[in-house]
Short mmCIF file of C-alpha atoms (C1' of nucleotides) in Angstrom, two decimals:
data_model
loop_
_atom_site.label_atom_id
_atom_site.label_comp_id
_atom_site.label_asym_id
_atom_site.label_seq_id
_atom_site.Cartn_x
_atom_site.Cartn_y
_atom_site.Cartn_z
CA MET A 1 0.10 0.17 -0.22
CA THR A 2 1.47 3.73 -1.17
CA ALA A 3 -0.26 5.20 1.97
CA SER A 4 1.40 8.87 3.06
CA ILE A 5 1.96 8.81 7.06
CA ILE A 6 2.35 12.14 8.66
CA GLY A 7 2.56 12.23 12.89
CA ILE A 8 1.92 15.46 14.93
CA ASN A 9 1.07 16.17 18.77
CA ASN A 10 0.89 12.50 19.10
CA THR A 11 -1.30 11.92 16.21
CA THR A 12 -0.88 10.09 13.09
CA THR A 13 -2.53 10.37 9.96
CA VAL A 14 -2.58 7.71 7.47
CA ARG A 15 -3.93 8.89 3.46
CA GLY A 16 -4.33 7.10 0.42
CA LEU A 17 -5.86 3.43 2.17
CA ALA A 18 -6.97 0.69 -0.27
CA ASN A 19 -8.42 -2.20 0.90
CA PHE A 20 -8.66 -0.95 4.40
CA ASP A 21 -12.16 -0.40 6.20
CA LEU A 22 -11.72 -0.45 9.98
CA GLU A 23 -15.33 -2.12 11.02
CA SER A 24 -14.51 -5.41 8.69
CA ILE A 25 -11.35 -5.80 10.10
CA LEU A 26 -12.03 -5.44 13.28
CA GLU A 27 -15.43 -6.91 13.66
CA CYS A 28 -14.95 -10.14 11.20
CA GLY A 29 -14.22 -12.33 14.10
CA GLN A 30 -10.17 -12.34 14.31
CA CYS A 31 -10.14 -9.88 17.54
CA PHE A 32 -11.93 -9.50 20.16
CA ARG A 33 -10.63 -6.47 22.30
CA TRP A 34 -11.39 -3.62 20.00
CA GLU A 35 -14.14 -1.05 21.33
CA ARG A 36 -16.49 0.61 18.70
CA ASN A 37 -16.94 4.19 19.55
CA GLY A 38 -19.14 5.06 16.63
CA HIS A 39 -19.12 4.20 13.06
CA ASN A 40 -15.50 3.30 11.70
CA ASP A 41 -14.02 4.99 15.20
CA TYR A 42 -12.89 2.40 17.58
CA SER A 43 -10.48 2.22 20.50
CA GLY A 44 -7.94 -0.85 21.72
CA ILE A 45 -5.21 -2.12 22.83
CA VAL A 46 -2.16 -4.21 21.48
CA GLY A 47 0.73 -4.89 23.82
CA ASP A 48 0.86 -1.95 25.91
CA LYS A 49 -0.15 0.61 23.19
CA VAL A 50 -3.57 2.23 23.25
CA VAL A 51 -4.98 3.99 20.36
CA ARG A 52 -7.80 5.54 18.65
CA ILE A 53 -8.69 5.14 15.18
CA VAL A 54 -11.16 7.16 13.62
CA GLN A 55 -11.17 6.24 9.75
CA LYS A 56 -13.14 8.53 6.95
CA GLY A 57 -12.73 7.43 3.71
CA ASP A 58 -9.30 6.50 2.43
CA SER A 59 -7.64 8.37 5.52
CA ALA A 60 -7.18 7.38 8.95
CA VAL A 61 -6.12 9.26 12.08
CA PHE A 62 -4.59 7.15 15.03
CA HIS A 63 -4.87 8.99 18.58
CA GLY A 64 -2.23 8.66 20.62
CA CYS A 65 0.13 7.30 18.47
CA THR A 66 3.38 8.93 17.33
CA GLU A 67 4.77 8.16 14.13
CA LEU A 68 7.05 6.05 15.57
CA ASP A 69 4.65 3.91 17.29
CA PHE A 70 2.91 3.47 13.97
CA SER A 71 6.11 2.03 12.53
CA GLU A 72 6.61 0.34 15.09
CA THR A 73 3.35 -1.64 16.25
CA TRP A 74 0.28 -0.18 13.70
CA SER A 75 1.68 -0.68 10.62
CA GLU A 76 2.85 -4.09 11.48
CA TYR A 77 -0.48 -4.98 13.36
CA PHE A 78 -2.73 -3.99 10.28
CA ASP A 79 -0.54 -5.36 7.70
CA MET A 80 -0.24 -2.18 6.30
CA LYS A 81 2.64 -3.54 3.81
CA THR A 82 0.38 -6.40 1.71
CA ASN A 83 -1.43 -5.30 -1.11
CA TYR A 84 -4.55 -6.77 -0.94
CA GLY A 85 -5.94 -5.75 -4.27
CA ASP A 86 -3.60 -8.42 -5.51
CA ILE A 87 -4.88 -11.24 -3.28
CA ILE A 88 -8.30 -10.46 -4.08
CA GLU A 89 -7.67 -10.35 -7.57
CA LYS A 90 -5.89 -13.66 -7.60
CA LEU A 91 -8.33 -15.44 -5.21
CA SER A 92 -11.52 -13.83 -7.76
CA ILE A 93 -10.39 -16.01 -10.75
CA ASN A 94 -12.79 -18.28 -12.38
CA ASP A 95 -14.61 -18.21 -8.53
CA THR A 96 -17.81 -16.34 -8.21
CA VAL A 97 -18.04 -17.31 -4.58
CA ILE A 98 -15.16 -15.84 -3.80
CA GLN A 99 -16.10 -12.78 -6.28
CA THR A 100 -19.46 -11.95 -3.89
CA ALA A 101 -17.54 -12.39 -0.33
CA THR A 102 -15.13 -9.99 -1.28
CA GLY A 103 -17.87 -7.56 -2.79
CA PHE A 104 -19.34 -7.78 0.38
CA ALA A 105 -16.20 -6.63 2.78
CA PRO A 106 -13.42 -5.66 0.32
CA GLY A 107 -11.54 -3.71 3.61
CA ILE A 108 -10.67 -6.72 5.74
CA ARG A 109 -7.41 -7.46 6.34
CA ILE A 110 -5.52 -10.25 8.46
CA LEU A 111 -4.05 -8.80 11.51
CA ARG A 112 -0.75 -9.71 13.09
CA GLN A 113 -2.35 -10.29 16.89
CA PRO A 114 0.68 -11.59 19.93
CA LEU A 115 1.27 -14.92 19.79
CA PHE A 116 0.36 -15.81 23.18
CA GLU A 117 -3.09 -13.75 23.36
CA THR A 118 -4.05 -14.77 20.18
CA LEU A 119 -3.32 -18.55 21.90
CA VAL A 120 -5.65 -18.21 24.62
CA SER A 121 -7.82 -15.65 22.72
CA PHE A 122 -8.96 -18.83 20.37
CA ILE A 123 -8.60 -21.22 23.44
CA ILE A 124 -11.36 -19.28 24.95
CA SER A 125 -13.59 -19.26 21.59
CA ALA A 126 -13.73 -23.06 21.51
CA ASN A 127 -17.66 -23.70 22.06
CA ASN A 128 -18.31 -19.81 22.92
CA SER A 129 -19.79 -16.89 21.41
CA ILE A 130 -18.04 -13.78 20.41
CA PRO A 131 -19.92 -11.64 23.16
CA ASN A 132 -19.13 -14.39 25.55
CA ILE A 133 -15.44 -14.52 24.39
CA ARG A 134 -15.12 -10.87 24.64
CA ARG A 135 -16.58 -10.79 28.29
CA ILE A 136 -14.01 -13.10 29.07
CA ILE A 137 -11.16 -11.65 27.34
CA PHE A 138 -11.50 -8.62 29.25
CA THR A 139 -12.38 -9.85 32.77
CA LEU A 140 -9.01 -11.63 32.38
CA SER A 141 -7.21 -8.86 31.53
CA ALA A 142 -8.73 -6.33 34.27
CA MET A 143 -7.98 -9.20 36.55
CA TYR A 144 -4.42 -9.93 35.62
CA GLY A 145 -3.53 -7.64 32.84
CA LYS A 146 -1.82 -4.16 33.64
CA ARG A 147 -3.51 -1.06 33.85
CA ILE A 148 -3.45 2.03 31.40
CA ASP A 149 -5.57 4.96 31.44
CA PHE A 150 -6.37 6.35 27.94
CA GLU A 151 -8.66 9.30 27.14
CA ASP A 152 -10.33 8.83 30.59
CA ARG A 153 -10.77 5.09 30.33
CA ARG A 154 -9.16 1.96 31.43
CA PHE A 155 -7.40 -0.30 29.45
CA TYR A 156 -5.77 -3.76 30.82
CA THR A 157 -2.65 -5.22 28.53
CA PHE A 158 -3.63 -8.94 28.20
CA PRO A 159 -2.03 -11.18 30.74
CA GLU A 160 1.29 -12.66 30.40
CA ALA A 161 2.19 -16.45 30.68
CA ALA A 162 3.48 -16.10 33.90
CA VAL A 163 0.66 -14.48 35.75
CA LEU A 164 -1.99 -16.47 34.34
CA ALA A 165 0.52 -20.00 35.19
CA GLU A 166 0.58 -18.81 38.58
CA ALA A 167 -3.42 -17.86 38.80
CA GLU A 168 -5.84 -20.48 40.60
CA VAL A 169 -8.20 -21.60 38.56
CA ASN A 170 -11.13 -20.96 40.95
CA ASP A 171 -10.10 -17.17 40.54
CA LEU A 172 -9.90 -17.73 36.55
CA LYS A 173 -13.25 -18.78 36.80
CA LEU A 174 -14.85 -15.75 37.65
CA SER A 175 -14.24 -14.64 34.06
CA LYS A 176 -17.15 -17.10 33.45
CA ALA A 177 -14.90 -19.26 30.66
CA GLY A 178 -15.96 -22.63 32.75
CA TYR A 179 -13.96 -25.40 31.86
CA ARG A 180 -11.80 -23.63 29.49
CA CYS A 181 -9.95 -21.94 32.74
CA GLU A 182 -8.32 -25.60 33.10
CA TYR A 183 -6.69 -24.97 29.63
CA ILE A 184 -5.91 -21.45 30.19
CA LYS A 185 -3.98 -22.49 33.37
CA LYS A 186 -2.38 -25.47 31.75
CA THR A 187 -1.63 -23.80 28.34
CA ALA A 188 0.15 -20.70 30.18
CA THR A 189 1.98 -23.30 32.13
CA SER A 190 3.66 -24.59 29.26
CA PHE A 191 3.89 -21.50 27.48
CA LYS A 192 5.52 -20.09 30.41
CA ASN A 193 8.07 -22.86 30.43
CA SER A 194 9.10 -22.97 26.60
CA PRO A 195 8.07 -20.14 25.28
CA LEU A 196 7.24 -19.55 21.22
CA THR A 197 7.36 -16.90 19.04
CA VAL A 198 5.81 -16.32 15.55
CA SER A 199 9.74 -16.17 14.14
CA ASN A 200 9.69 -19.91 16.02
CA LEU A 201 6.70 -20.96 14.13
CA LYS A 202 7.78 -19.59 10.57
CA SER A 203 11.07 -21.82 10.87
CA MET A 204 9.47 -25.19 11.67
CA GLY A 205 6.90 -25.01 8.59
CA TYR A 206 3.16 -25.16 8.94
CA LEU A 207 2.37 -28.91 9.46
CA ASN A 208 4.82 -28.98 12.61
CA ALA A 209 3.88 -25.20 13.58
CA LYS A 210 0.24 -26.86 13.82
CA LYS A 211 1.07 -29.88 15.98
CA THR A 212 3.63 -27.76 17.66
CA LEU A 213 0.24 -25.24 18.95
CA GLU A 214 -2.07 -28.51 19.13
CA GLN A 215 0.27 -29.88 22.09
CA PHE A 216 -1.07 -27.25 24.18
CA MET A 217 -4.28 -28.38 26.42
CA GLY A 218 -7.84 -26.84 24.79
CA VAL A 219 -5.93 -26.39 21.22
CA GLY A 220 -7.02 -28.65 18.33
CA SER A 221 -7.49 -28.18 14.93
CA LYS A 222 -9.42 -24.80 14.46
CA VAL A 223 -7.77 -23.53 17.19
CA ALA A 224 -4.29 -23.77 15.81
CA ASP A 225 -5.35 -22.60 12.37
CA CYS A 226 -6.86 -19.70 13.86
CA THR A 227 -3.66 -19.27 15.80
CA LEU A 228 -1.32 -19.62 13.14
CA LEU A 229 -3.23 -17.38 10.76
CA PHE A 230 -4.22 -14.34 13.17
CA SER A 231 -0.92 -14.04 14.31
CA GLY A 232 0.64 -13.62 11.16
CA ALA A 233 2.81 -16.90 11.15
CA TYR A 234 0.54 -18.38 8.27
CA VAL A 235 -1.45 -16.82 6.14
CA SER A 236 -1.94 -20.08 4.59
CA ALA A 237 -3.93 -21.68 7.46
CA PHE A 238 -7.29 -22.02 7.00
CA PRO A 239 -9.29 -22.63 10.10
CA VAL A 240 -12.97 -24.47 9.84
CA ASP A 241 -15.57 -23.34 12.05
CA VAL A 242 -19.35 -24.14 11.52
CA TRP A 243 -19.63 -21.54 9.20
CA VAL A 244 -16.91 -22.13 7.02
CA LYS A 245 -17.64 -25.23 6.92
CA LYS A 246 -21.37 -24.50 5.76
CA ILE A 247 -20.23 -22.37 3.06
CA MET A 248 -17.55 -24.40 1.86
CA GLU A 249 -20.57 -27.39 1.80
CA GLU A 250 -23.11 -25.30 0.29
CA PHE A 251 -21.00 -23.52 -2.96
CA TYR A 252 -17.85 -26.02 -3.16
CA ILE A 253 -18.05 -29.04 -2.12
CA LYS A 254 -21.85 -29.60 -2.74
CA GLU A 255 -22.56 -32.26 0.00
CA GLU A 256 -21.95 -32.67 3.75
CA THR A 257 -18.00 -33.54 4.68
CA SER A 258 -15.89 -33.95 7.44
CA LEU A 259 -13.56 -30.94 8.49
CA LYS A 260 -10.78 -32.26 7.15
CA ARG A 261 -11.92 -32.63 3.71
CA ILE A 262 -12.74 -29.23 3.53
CA ARG A 263 -9.29 -28.29 4.95
CA GLN A 264 -7.60 -30.45 2.02
CA PHE A 265 -10.59 -29.19 -0.58
CA ALA A 266 -9.07 -25.10 0.22
CA ASP A 267 -5.16 -26.09 0.63
CA SER A 268 -5.59 -27.27 -3.29
CA ARG A 269 -8.08 -24.33 -4.27
CA PHE A 270 -6.79 -21.13 -2.60
CA GLY A 271 -2.81 -23.02 -1.73
CA SER A 272 -1.14 -20.26 0.02
CA LEU A 273 -3.74 -17.19 0.06
CA ALA A 274 -6.09 -20.14 1.62
CA GLY A 275 -6.18 -17.93 5.22
CA TYR A 276 -7.37 -15.03 3.54
CA ALA A 277 -10.40 -16.84 1.59
CA GLN A 278 -10.77 -17.96 4.58
CA GLN A 279 -11.57 -14.59 6.63
CA TYR A 280 -13.33 -13.26 3.64
CA LEU A 281 -16.21 -16.68 3.42
CA PHE A 282 -16.03 -16.75 7.01
CA TYR A 283 -17.44 -13.29 7.26
CA TYR A 284 -19.62 -13.37 4.13
CA ALA A 285 -21.01 -16.64 5.91
CA ARG A 286 -21.40 -14.95 9.34
CA SER A 287 -23.10 -11.83 8.18
CA ASN A 288 -25.49 -13.31 5.34
CA MET A 289 -26.04 -17.09 5.66
"C1'" DC B 1 -38.84 -24.84 32.14
"C1'" DC B 2 -36.47 -26.37 27.88
"C1'" DA B 3 -33.37 -25.79 23.28
"C1'" DC B 4 -29.88 -24.39 20.91
"C1'" DA B 5 -25.09 -22.58 19.64
"C1'" DG B 6 -19.68 -22.73 19.68
"C1'" DG B 7 -14.71 -27.15 19.32
"C1'" DA B 8 -11.65 -29.84 22.06
"C1'" DC B 9 -11.02 -33.99 24.56
"C1'" DG B 10 -11.03 -38.60 25.80
"C1'" DG B 11 -13.23 -43.27 25.51
"C1'" DC B 12 -14.79 -46.21 22.03
"C1'" DT B 13 -14.86 -49.15 17.49
"C1'" DA C 1 -8.19 -43.78 11.31
"C1'" DG C 2 -13.33 -41.92 12.71
"C1'" DC C 3 -17.64 -41.40 15.95
"C1'" DC C 4 -19.90 -39.51 19.48
"C1'" DG C 5 -21.01 -37.72 24.16
"C1'" DT C 6 -19.71 -34.55 27.53
"C1'" DC C 7 -17.95 -29.85 28.86
"C1'" DC C 8 -19.77 -24.28 30.21
"C1'" DT C 9 -22.46 -20.16 29.78
"C1'" DG C 10 -25.78 -17.05 27.67
"C1'" DT C 11 -29.79 -16.48 24.77
"C1'" DG C 12 -34.09 -16.62 22.66
#
DNA sequence: CCACAGGACGGCT
DNA sequence: AGCCGTCCTGTG
């Protein structure tokens, strides 16, 4: 993307955005911590950086964000250097389903979220609804994260693995995560004892990276793929949930089938762009089917 | 009160 | 390898 960036007075303005729609990006189901203030006006925290972003057309104003914050944190988080127009064009060849899904939300981007937060968030997402997931993550962060005040509101960093590893399961249950609290504590303990990074995962190849994540308690195939995709480790990962299963069976495979066969189909059809395809299809299916 | 939504685990074949 | 009952919480 050839966007221009100007920072002044702790505010950074980005102009010339392409395939960037804040609402699509933040509400397409890949992240859980952003708060909506109004149309294309959101506040959120990543690591220990809090920001408020207001988008109008092809420009966005990042409040509480220096030009350095933008280049060090937000540019990477929002995957600003990837050309989504090219991706949509390639996926759309001879594919009216993708044409419809990308036409519905051409401004989706795949975020690059912190690894441990992504892993725990998607453990919580299993067998759960998005409003619930958001409440649970907010409560855990308020209980175990560091408070950061911004524009008269309180934000909390996502808890460190070492902190969640020491937490009492009964205290974790105040978040209403239920049986997933055992998974959170066990995964945090394993992660603390042998920390993983996105570059570790990238260096071992997709299959080994997925197997590695599936060793954590509470992480199956779908959660592992979500973690790989939404941390930016592998944009070829194709998480299959009930919505993706439904749209793939109805429009591509034309019969009911197993999750495994859907993943194989997606890999052969979308290849290295499967993760992008998944997110367009998921958001379209969830909003329209 | 009940039905239902949402994936991983563990025991079974 | 594949199938299925169970797990927790909130909503209709």
